Amino acid sequence: MSSAEEHDYAASIARALESQDESLRLRAALAAGTHPHPSLVEPLVRRCGVEPDFFVRENLSWALTRLPADDVLPRLQRELTSKNLFARTQAVHTLSKIGDRRAWPWITADLLHDPDDDLARTAWRAAAALVPDDEVSALADELVKELGRGDDGVRMALSVALLGLGEPAVTPVQAAMKSPESAVAEHARATELMRTRPDLAFAGALEEAKRIIAMGGATG
């Protein structure tokens, strides 16, 4: 493409991303990922923060993974300070998809413990994906503070994040099994059951954890 053609292409994608037509926005996101161009970083990130459709959002994030990380990361870092909760959540989600560990310092304790369940669990997933080897134990200690939080979907997300950390998460999870708070103890034991019995789904693990605790903590 000539410079003029590239400019026209990027401008047409940016316009389509603002369309009221969901299918047109989806096609634009797919085109942006198929034929990435650096000038699309801004419109893609901006749209991520307001896009209501899940499939369009996923393709916006995918399109951003197709662009140079050196261009995308600084823009996503700025988005993390947005007053728009949805924009912050999508920025964290996209960082997890990119998987560049330079973004690890941006997944702060404030994000991990954010009062919004969706943002917090997105941050858990991103943290587990980006954490450097020498920070895994510290991350596990931070994540266990969230045991017992939220509904079953939120709790499953945390269990998956903890299990993804491997051995460094085992000791803090086992310690949390002794918590006097029943929700914490049940969630911790369910996480441990999933580790020792990988075939066990979260719902089944949680039910078994409740049964074990009701029987006084016996392992049988």
Coordinates of N, CA and C in Angstrom, one line a residue:
M1 N 0.8 -1.2 0.0 CA 0.0 0.0 0.0 C 0.9 1.2 0.0
S2 N 0.4 2.3 -0.7 CA 1.1 3.6 -0.6 C 0.7 4.2 0.7
S3 N 1.4 5.3 1.1 CA 1.1 6.0 2.3 C -0.4 6.5 2.3
A4 N -0.8 7.0 1.2 CA -2.2 7.5 1.1 C -3.2 6.3 1.3
E5 N -2.9 5.2 0.7 CA -3.8 4.0 0.8 C -3.8 3.5 2.3
E6 N -2.7 3.5 2.9 CA -2.6 3.1 4.3 C -3.5 4.1 5.2
H7 N -3.3 5.3 4.9 CA -4.1 6.3 5.7 C -5.6 6.1 5.5
D8 N -6.0 5.9 4.2 CA -7.4 5.7 3.9 C -7.9 4.4 4.6
Y9 N -7.1 3.3 4.6 CA -7.5 2.1 5.2 C -7.7 2.2 6.7
A10 N -6.7 2.9 7.3 CA -6.8 3.1 8.8 C -8.0 3.9 9.1
A11 N -8.3 4.9 8.3 CA -9.4 5.8 8.6 C -10.8 5.1 8.4
S12 N -10.8 4.2 7.4 CA -12.1 3.5 7.2 C -12.3 2.5 8.3
I13 N -11.3 1.9 8.9 CA -11.4 0.9 10.0 C -11.9 1.7 11.2
A14 N -11.3 2.8 11.5 CA -11.6 3.7 12.6 C -13.1 4.1 12.6
R15 N -13.6 4.5 11.4 CA -15.0 4.8 11.2 C -15.9 3.7 11.5
A16 N -15.5 2.5 10.9 CA -16.4 1.3 11.1 C -16.5 0.9 12.5
L17 N -15.4 1.1 13.3 CA -15.4 0.7 14.7 C -16.4 1.5 15.5
E18 N -16.8 2.7 15.0 CA -17.7 3.5 15.7 C -19.2 3.3 15.2
S19 N -19.4 2.4 14.2 CA -20.7 2.2 13.7 C -21.7 1.7 14.7
Q20 N -23.0 2.0 14.4 CA -24.0 1.4 15.3 C -24.3 0.0 14.9
D21 N -23.8 -0.5 13.8 CA -24.0 -1.8 13.3 C -23.0 -2.7 13.9
E22 N -23.4 -3.6 14.7 CA -22.6 -4.6 15.4 C -21.8 -5.4 14.5
S23 N -22.4 -5.9 13.4 CA -21.7 -6.8 12.4 C -20.6 -6.0 11.7
L24 N -20.8 -4.7 11.5 CA -19.8 -3.9 10.8 C -18.6 -3.7 11.7
R25 N -18.9 -3.5 13.0 CA -17.8 -3.3 14.0 C -17.0 -4.6 14.1
L26 N -17.7 -5.8 14.1 CA -17.0 -7.0 14.1 C -16.1 -7.2 12.9
R27 N -16.6 -6.9 11.7 CA -15.8 -7.1 10.5 C -14.6 -6.1 10.6
A28 N -14.8 -4.9 11.1 CA -13.7 -4.0 11.2 C -12.6 -4.5 12.2
A29 N -13.0 -5.0 13.3 CA -12.0 -5.6 14.2 C -11.2 -6.7 13.6
L30 N -11.9 -7.6 12.9 CA -11.3 -8.7 12.2 C -10.3 -8.2 11.2
A31 N -10.7 -7.2 10.4 CA -9.8 -6.6 9.4 C -8.6 -6.0 10.0
A32 N -8.8 -5.3 11.2 CA -7.7 -4.7 11.8 C -6.6 -5.7 12.3
G33 N -7.1 -6.9 12.7 CA -6.2 -7.9 13.1 C -5.5 -8.6 12.0
T34 N -6.3 -8.7 10.9 CA -5.8 -9.4 9.7 C -4.7 -8.6 9.0
H35 N -5.0 -7.3 8.9 CA -4.1 -6.3 8.3 C -3.7 -5.2 9.3
P36 N -2.9 -5.6 10.3 CA -2.6 -4.6 11.3 C -1.8 -3.4 10.8
H37 N -2.1 -2.3 11.4 CA -1.4 -1.0 11.1 C -1.3 -0.2 12.4
P38 N -0.1 0.4 12.6 CA 0.2 1.0 13.9 C -0.8 2.2 14.2
S39 N -1.3 2.8 13.2 CA -2.2 3.9 13.5 C -3.6 3.5 14.0
L40 N -3.8 2.1 14.1 CA -5.0 1.6 14.6 C -5.0 1.4 16.1
V41 N -3.9 1.6 16.7 CA -3.8 1.3 18.2 C -4.8 2.2 18.9
E42 N -4.8 3.5 18.6 CA -5.7 4.4 19.4 C -7.2 4.0 19.2
P43 N -7.7 3.9 17.9 CA -9.1 3.6 17.8 C -9.5 2.2 18.4
L44 N -8.6 1.2 18.3 CA -8.9 -0.1 18.9 C -9.0 0.0 20.4
V45 N -8.0 0.6 21.0 CA -8.0 0.7 22.5 C -9.3 1.5 22.9
R46 N -9.5 2.6 22.2 CA -10.7 3.5 22.6 C -12.0 2.7 22.5
R47 N -12.1 1.9 21.4 CA -13.3 1.1 21.3 C -13.4 0.0 22.3
C48 N -12.3 -0.6 22.7 CA -12.3 -1.6 23.7 C -13.0 -1.1 25.0
G49 N -12.9 0.2 25.3 CA -13.4 0.7 26.5 C -14.9 1.0 26.5
V50 N -15.5 0.8 25.4 CA -17.0 1.1 25.3 C -17.8 0.1 24.6
E51 N -17.1 -0.9 24.0 CA -17.8 -1.9 23.1 C -18.7 -2.8 24.0
P52 N -20.0 -2.9 23.7 CA -20.9 -3.7 24.5 C -20.9 -5.2 24.1
D53 N -20.5 -5.5 22.9 CA -20.6 -6.9 22.4 C -19.4 -7.7 22.7
F54 N -19.6 -8.9 23.4 CA -18.4 -9.7 23.8 C -17.6 -10.1 22.6
F55 N -18.2 -10.6 21.5 CA -17.4 -11.1 20.4 C -16.6 -10.0 19.7
V56 N -17.2 -8.8 19.6 CA -16.4 -7.7 19.1 C -15.3 -7.3 20.0
R57 N -15.5 -7.3 21.3 CA -14.4 -6.9 22.2 C -13.3 -7.9 22.1
E58 N -13.6 -9.2 22.0 CA -12.5 -10.2 21.9 C -11.7 -10.0 20.7
N59 N -12.4 -9.6 19.6 CA -11.6 -9.4 18.4 C -10.8 -8.1 18.4
L60 N -11.3 -7.1 19.1 CA -10.6 -5.9 19.3 C -9.3 -6.2 20.1
S61 N -9.4 -7.0 21.1 CA -8.2 -7.4 21.9 C -7.2 -8.2 21.0
W62 N -7.8 -9.1 20.2 CA -7.0 -9.9 19.3 C -6.2 -9.0 18.3
A63 N -6.9 -8.1 17.8 CA -6.3 -7.1 16.8 C -5.1 -6.4 17.5
L64 N -5.3 -6.0 18.7 CA -4.2 -5.4 19.4 C -3.0 -6.3 19.7
T65 N -3.2 -7.6 19.8 CA -2.1 -8.5 20.0 C -1.3 -8.6 18.7
R66 N -1.9 -8.3 17.6 CA -1.3 -8.4 16.3 C -0.4 -7.2 16.0
L67 N -0.5 -6.2 16.8 CA 0.3 -4.9 16.6 C 1.6 -5.0 17.5
P68 N 2.6 -4.2 17.1 CA 3.8 -4.2 17.9 C 3.6 -3.9 19.4
A69 N 4.1 -4.7 20.3 CA 3.8 -4.5 21.7 C 4.4 -3.1 22.1
D70 N 5.5 -2.7 21.5 CA 6.1 -1.4 21.9 C 5.1 -0.2 21.6
D71 N 4.2 -0.4 20.7 CA 3.2 0.6 20.4 C 1.9 0.5 21.3
V72 N 1.6 -0.8 21.6 CA 0.3 -1.1 22.3 C 0.5 -0.9 23.8
L73 N 1.6 -1.4 24.4 CA 1.7 -1.4 25.8 C 1.6 0.0 26.5
P74 N 2.3 1.0 26.0 CA 2.1 2.3 26.6 C 0.7 2.8 26.6
R75 N 0.0 2.6 25.5 CA -1.4 3.0 25.4 C -2.3 2.3 26.4
L76 N -2.1 1.0 26.6 CA -2.9 0.2 27.6 C -2.5 0.6 29.0
Q77 N -1.3 1.0 29.2 CA -0.9 1.4 30.6 C -1.6 2.7 30.9
R78 N -1.8 3.6 30.0 CA -2.5 4.8 30.2 C -4.0 4.5 30.5
E79 N -4.5 3.5 29.9 CA -5.9 3.1 30.0 C -6.2 2.6 31.4
L80 N -5.2 2.0 32.1 CA -5.3 1.5 33.4 C -5.7 2.6 34.5
T81 N -5.4 3.8 34.1 CA -5.8 4.9 35.0 C -7.1 5.6 34.6
S82 N -7.8 5.1 33.6 CA -9.0 5.7 33.2 C -10.1 5.6 34.3
K83 N -11.0 6.6 34.3 CA -12.1 6.6 35.3 C -13.2 5.7 34.8
N84 N -13.0 5.2 33.6 CA -14.0 4.2 33.1 C -13.6 2.8 33.5
L85 N -14.4 2.2 34.4 CA -14.1 0.9 34.9 C -14.0 -0.1 33.8
F86 N -14.9 -0.1 32.9 CA -15.0 -1.0 31.8 C -13.7 -0.9 31.0
A87 N -13.2 0.3 30.7 CA -12.0 0.5 30.0 C -10.8 -0.1 30.7
R88 N -10.7 0.1 32.0 CA -9.6 -0.5 32.8 C -9.7 -2.0 32.7
T89 N -10.9 -2.6 32.8 CA -11.0 -4.1 32.8 C -10.5 -4.6 31.4
Q90 N -10.9 -3.9 30.4 CA -10.6 -4.4 29.0 C -9.1 -4.2 28.8
A91 N -8.5 -3.2 29.3 CA -7.0 -3.0 29.2 C -6.3 -4.2 29.9
V92 N -6.7 -4.5 31.1 CA -6.1 -5.6 31.8 C -6.3 -6.9 31.0
H93 N -7.4 -7.2 30.5 CA -7.7 -8.3 29.7 C -6.8 -8.4 28.5
T94 N -6.6 -7.3 27.8 CA -5.8 -7.3 26.6 C -4.3 -7.5 27.0
L95 N -3.9 -7.0 28.1 CA -2.5 -7.2 28.5 C -2.3 -8.7 28.8
S96 N -3.3 -9.4 29.3 CA -3.1 -10.8 29.6 C -3.0 -11.6 28.2
K97 N -3.7 -11.1 27.2 CA -3.7 -11.7 25.9 C -2.3 -11.5 25.2
I98 N -1.8 -10.3 25.4 CA -0.5 -10.0 24.8 C 0.6 -10.8 25.4
G99 N 0.5 -10.9 26.8 CA 1.5 -11.8 27.5 C 2.9 -11.3 27.6
D100 N 3.1 -10.0 27.5 CA 4.4 -9.4 27.6 C 4.7 -9.0 29.0
R101 N 5.7 -9.6 29.6 CA 5.9 -9.5 31.1 C 6.4 -8.1 31.5
R102 N 6.7 -7.2 30.5 CA 7.0 -5.8 30.9 C 5.8 -5.2 31.5
A103 N 4.6 -5.7 31.3 CA 3.4 -5.2 31.9 C 3.1 -5.7 33.3
W104 N 3.9 -6.6 33.8 CA 3.7 -7.2 35.1 C 3.6 -6.1 36.2
P105 N 4.5 -5.1 36.3 CA 4.4 -4.1 37.4 C 3.1 -3.3 37.4
W106 N 2.4 -3.4 36.3 CA 1.1 -2.6 36.2 C -0.1 -3.3 36.8
I107 N 0.1 -4.7 37.1 CA -0.9 -5.4 37.7 C -0.8 -5.3 39.2
T108 N -1.3 -4.2 39.7 CA -1.0 -3.8 41.1 C -1.9 -4.5 42.1
A109 N -1.6 -4.4 43.4 CA -2.4 -5.0 44.4 C -3.8 -4.3 44.4
D110 N -3.9 -3.1 44.0 CA -5.2 -2.4 43.9 C -6.1 -3.1 42.9
L111 N -5.5 -3.5 41.8 CA -6.2 -4.2 40.8 C -6.7 -5.6 41.2
L112 N -5.7 -6.3 41.9 CA -6.0 -7.6 42.4 C -7.1 -7.6 43.4
H113 N -7.3 -6.5 44.1 CA -8.3 -6.5 45.2 C -9.4 -5.4 44.9
D114 N -9.5 -5.1 43.6 CA -10.5 -4.1 43.2 C -11.9 -4.6 43.7
P115 N -12.7 -3.7 44.2 CA -14.1 -4.1 44.6 C -15.0 -4.6 43.5
D116 N -14.7 -4.3 42.3 CA -15.5 -4.8 41.2 C -15.0 -6.2 40.8
D117 N -15.9 -7.2 40.9 CA -15.5 -8.6 40.7 C -14.9 -8.9 39.3
D118 N -15.5 -8.3 38.3 CA -15.1 -8.5 37.0 C -13.6 -8.0 36.8
L119 N -13.3 -6.8 37.2 CA -12.0 -6.3 37.1 C -11.0 -7.1 37.9
A120 N -11.4 -7.5 39.1 CA -10.5 -8.2 40.0 C -10.1 -9.6 39.4
R121 N -11.1 -10.3 38.9 CA -10.8 -11.6 38.3 C -10.1 -11.5 37.0
T122 N -10.3 -10.5 36.3 CA -9.5 -10.2 35.1 C -8.0 -10.0 35.5
A123 N -7.8 -9.2 36.6 CA -6.5 -9.0 37.1 C -5.8 -10.2 37.6
W124 N -6.6 -11.1 38.2 CA -6.0 -12.4 38.7 C -5.5 -13.2 37.5
R125 N -6.3 -13.3 36.4 CA -5.9 -14.0 35.2 C -4.6 -13.4 34.6
A126 N -4.6 -12.1 34.5 CA -3.5 -11.4 33.9 C -2.2 -11.6 34.8
A127 N -2.4 -11.5 36.1 CA -1.2 -11.6 37.0 C -0.6 -13.0 36.8
A128 N -1.5 -14.1 36.8 CA -1.0 -15.4 36.7 C -0.3 -15.6 35.3
A129 N -0.7 -14.9 34.3 CA 0.0 -15.0 33.0 C 1.3 -14.2 32.9
L130 N 1.4 -13.2 33.6 CA 2.5 -12.2 33.5 C 3.6 -12.3 34.6
V131 N 3.3 -13.0 35.7 CA 4.2 -12.9 36.8 C 5.5 -13.6 36.5
P132 N 6.6 -12.9 36.9 CA 8.0 -13.5 36.7 C 8.2 -14.6 37.7
D133 N 9.1 -15.5 37.4 CA 9.3 -16.6 38.3 C 9.6 -16.3 39.7
D134 N 10.4 -15.2 39.9 CA 10.8 -14.8 41.3 C 9.7 -14.1 42.0
E135 N 8.5 -13.9 41.4 CA 7.4 -13.2 42.1 C 6.2 -14.1 42.3
V136 N 6.3 -15.3 41.9 CA 5.2 -16.2 42.0 C 4.7 -16.4 43.4
S137 N 5.6 -16.6 44.4 CA 5.2 -16.9 45.7 C 4.5 -15.7 46.3
A138 N 5.1 -14.5 46.0 CA 4.4 -13.3 46.6 C 3.0 -13.1 46.0
L139 N 2.9 -13.4 44.7 CA 1.6 -13.3 44.1 C 0.6 -14.3 44.7
A140 N 1.0 -15.5 45.0 CA 0.2 -16.5 45.6 C -0.3 -16.0 47.0
D141 N 0.6 -15.4 47.8 CA 0.2 -14.9 49.1 C -0.8 -13.8 48.9
E142 N -0.7 -13.0 47.9 CA -1.6 -11.9 47.6 C -3.0 -12.4 47.2
L143 N -3.0 -13.4 46.3 CA -4.3 -14.0 45.8 C -5.1 -14.7 46.9
V144 N -4.4 -15.4 47.8 CA -5.2 -16.2 48.8 C -6.0 -15.2 49.7
K145 N -5.6 -13.9 49.7 CA -6.4 -13.0 50.5 C -7.8 -12.8 49.9
E146 N -8.0 -13.3 48.7 CA -9.3 -13.1 48.0 C -10.2 -14.4 48.1
L147 N -9.7 -15.5 48.7 CA -10.4 -16.7 48.9 C -11.7 -16.4 49.6
G148 N -12.8 -17.0 49.1 CA -14.1 -16.8 49.7 C -14.9 -15.7 49.2
R149 N -14.3 -15.0 48.2 CA -15.0 -13.8 47.7 C -15.9 -14.2 46.5
G150 N -17.1 -13.5 46.5 CA -17.9 -13.5 45.3 C -18.7 -14.8 45.1
D151 N -19.3 -14.9 43.9 CA -20.2 -16.0 43.6 C -19.3 -17.2 43.1
D152 N -19.9 -18.3 42.7 CA -19.1 -19.4 42.2 C -18.2 -19.1 41.0
G153 N -18.7 -18.2 40.1 CA -17.9 -17.9 39.0 C -16.6 -17.1 39.4
V154 N -16.8 -16.2 40.3 CA -15.6 -15.5 40.8 C -14.6 -16.4 41.5
R155 N -15.2 -17.3 42.3 CA -14.3 -18.2 43.1 C -13.6 -19.2 42.2
M156 N -14.3 -19.6 41.2 CA -13.6 -20.5 40.2 C -12.5 -19.8 39.5
A157 N -12.7 -18.6 39.2 CA -11.6 -17.8 38.5 C -10.4 -17.7 39.4
L158 N -10.6 -17.5 40.7 CA -9.5 -17.4 41.6 C -8.8 -18.7 41.8
S159 N -9.6 -19.8 41.9 CA -9.0 -21.1 42.0 C -8.1 -21.4 40.8
V160 N -8.6 -21.1 39.6 CA -7.8 -21.4 38.4 C -6.5 -20.6 38.4
A161 N -6.6 -19.3 38.8 CA -5.4 -18.5 38.9 C -4.4 -19.1 39.8
L162 N -4.9 -19.5 41.0 CA -4.0 -20.1 42.0 C -3.3 -21.4 41.5
L163 N -4.1 -22.2 40.9 CA -3.6 -23.5 40.4 C -2.6 -23.3 39.3
G164 N -2.8 -22.2 38.5 CA -1.9 -21.9 37.5 C -0.5 -21.5 38.0
L165 N -0.4 -21.1 39.3 CA 0.9 -20.7 39.8 C 1.7 -21.9 40.3
G166 N 1.1 -23.1 40.3 CA 1.8 -24.3 40.6 C 2.2 -24.4 42.1
E167 N 3.3 -25.0 42.4 CA 3.8 -25.3 43.7 C 3.8 -24.2 44.7
P168 N 4.2 -23.0 44.3 CA 4.3 -21.9 45.3 C 2.9 -21.5 45.9
A169 N 1.8 -21.9 45.3 CA 0.5 -21.6 45.8 C 0.0 -22.7 46.8
V170 N 0.7 -23.8 46.8 CA 0.1 -24.9 47.6 C 0.1 -24.6 49.1
T171 N 1.2 -24.1 49.6 CA 1.3 -23.9 51.1 C 0.3 -22.8 51.5
P172 N 0.2 -21.6 50.9 CA -0.7 -20.6 51.3 C -2.2 -21.1 51.2
V173 N -2.5 -21.9 50.1 CA -3.9 -22.4 50.0 C -4.2 -23.4 51.1
Q174 N -3.2 -24.3 51.5 CA -3.4 -25.2 52.5 C -3.6 -24.5 53.9
A175 N -2.8 -23.4 54.1 CA -2.9 -22.6 55.3 C -4.3 -22.0 55.4
A176 N -4.9 -21.6 54.3 CA -6.2 -20.9 54.3 C -7.3 -21.9 54.6
M177 N -7.0 -23.2 54.4 CA -8.0 -24.3 54.7 C -8.4 -24.3 56.2
K178 N -7.5 -23.7 57.0 CA -7.7 -23.7 58.5 C -8.4 -22.4 58.9
S179 N -8.8 -21.5 58.0 CA -9.4 -20.3 58.3 C -10.7 -20.5 59.1
P180 N -10.9 -19.6 60.1 CA -12.2 -19.7 60.9 C -13.4 -19.2 60.0
E181 N -13.1 -18.5 58.9 CA -14.2 -18.1 58.1 C -14.6 -19.2 57.1
S182 N -15.8 -19.7 57.2 CA -16.2 -20.9 56.5 C -16.1 -20.7 55.0
A183 N -16.4 -19.5 54.5 CA -16.3 -19.3 53.0 C -14.9 -19.4 52.5
V184 N -13.9 -18.9 53.3 CA -12.5 -19.0 53.0 C -12.0 -20.4 53.0
A185 N -12.4 -21.1 54.1 CA -11.9 -22.5 54.3 C -12.5 -23.4 53.2
E186 N -13.7 -23.2 52.9 CA -14.4 -24.0 51.8 C -13.7 -23.8 50.5
H187 N -13.5 -22.5 50.2 CA -12.9 -22.2 48.9 C -11.5 -22.7 48.8
A188 N -10.7 -22.6 49.8 CA -9.3 -23.1 49.9 C -9.3 -24.6 49.7
R189 N -10.2 -25.3 50.4 CA -10.2 -26.7 50.3 C -10.6 -27.2 48.9
A190 N -11.6 -26.5 48.3 CA -12.0 -26.8 47.0 C -10.9 -26.6 46.0
T191 N -10.1 -25.6 46.2 CA -8.9 -25.4 45.3 C -7.9 -26.5 45.5
E192 N -7.7 -26.9 46.7 CA -6.7 -28.0 46.9 C -7.2 -29.3 46.3
L193 N -8.5 -29.5 46.4 CA -9.1 -30.7 45.8 C -8.9 -30.7 44.3
M194 N -9.1 -29.6 43.7 CA -8.9 -29.5 42.3 C -7.4 -29.8 41.9
R195 N -6.5 -29.4 42.8 CA -5.1 -29.6 42.5 C -4.7 -31.1 42.6
T196 N -5.3 -31.8 43.6 CA -5.0 -33.2 43.8 C -5.8 -34.1 42.9
R197 N -7.0 -33.6 42.5 CA -7.9 -34.4 41.6 C -8.2 -33.5 40.4
P198 N -7.4 -33.5 39.4 CA -7.6 -32.6 38.3 C -8.9 -32.8 37.5
D199 N -9.4 -34.0 37.6 CA -10.7 -34.3 36.9 C -11.9 -33.7 37.6
L200 N -11.7 -33.1 38.8 CA -12.8 -32.6 39.5 C -13.1 -31.2 39.1
A201 N -14.3 -30.9 38.7 CA -14.7 -29.5 38.3 C -15.0 -28.7 39.6
F202 N -15.0 -27.4 39.4 CA -15.0 -26.5 40.6 C -16.3 -26.8 41.4
A203 N -17.4 -26.9 40.8 CA -18.7 -27.0 41.5 C -18.7 -28.3 42.4
G204 N -18.1 -29.4 41.8 CA -18.0 -30.6 42.6 C -17.0 -30.5 43.7
A205 N -15.9 -29.8 43.4 CA -14.9 -29.6 44.5 C -15.4 -28.8 45.6
L206 N -16.2 -27.8 45.3 CA -16.8 -27.0 46.4 C -17.8 -27.7 47.2
E207 N -18.6 -28.5 46.6 CA -19.6 -29.3 47.3 C -18.9 -30.3 48.2
E208 N -17.8 -30.9 47.7 CA -17.1 -31.9 48.5 C -16.4 -31.2 49.7
A209 N -15.8 -30.0 49.4 CA -15.2 -29.2 50.4 C -16.1 -28.9 51.6
K210 N -17.4 -28.5 51.2 CA -18.4 -28.2 52.3 C -18.7 -29.5 53.1
R211 N -18.8 -30.6 52.4 CA -19.1 -31.9 53.1 C -18.0 -32.2 54.1
I212 N -16.7 -32.1 53.6 CA -15.6 -32.4 54.5 C -15.5 -31.5 55.7
I213 N -15.8 -30.2 55.5 CA -15.7 -29.3 56.6 C -16.9 -29.6 57.6
A214 N -18.0 -29.9 57.0 CA -19.2 -30.2 57.9 C -18.9 -31.5 58.7
M215 N -18.1 -32.4 58.2 CA -17.7 -33.6 59.0 C -16.5 -33.4 59.9
G216 N -16.1 -32.1 60.1 CA -15.1 -31.8 61.0 C -13.7 -31.8 60.4
G217 N -13.6 -31.7 59.0 CA -12.3 -31.5 58.4 C -11.7 -32.9 58.0
A218 N -12.4 -34.0 58.2 CA -11.9 -35.3 57.8 C -11.6 -35.3 56.3
T219 N -10.6 -36.0 55.9 CA -10.2 -36.1 54.5 C -11.0 -37.2 53.7
G220 N -11.8 -38.0 54.4 CA -12.5 -39.0 53.7 C -13.8 -38.6 53.1

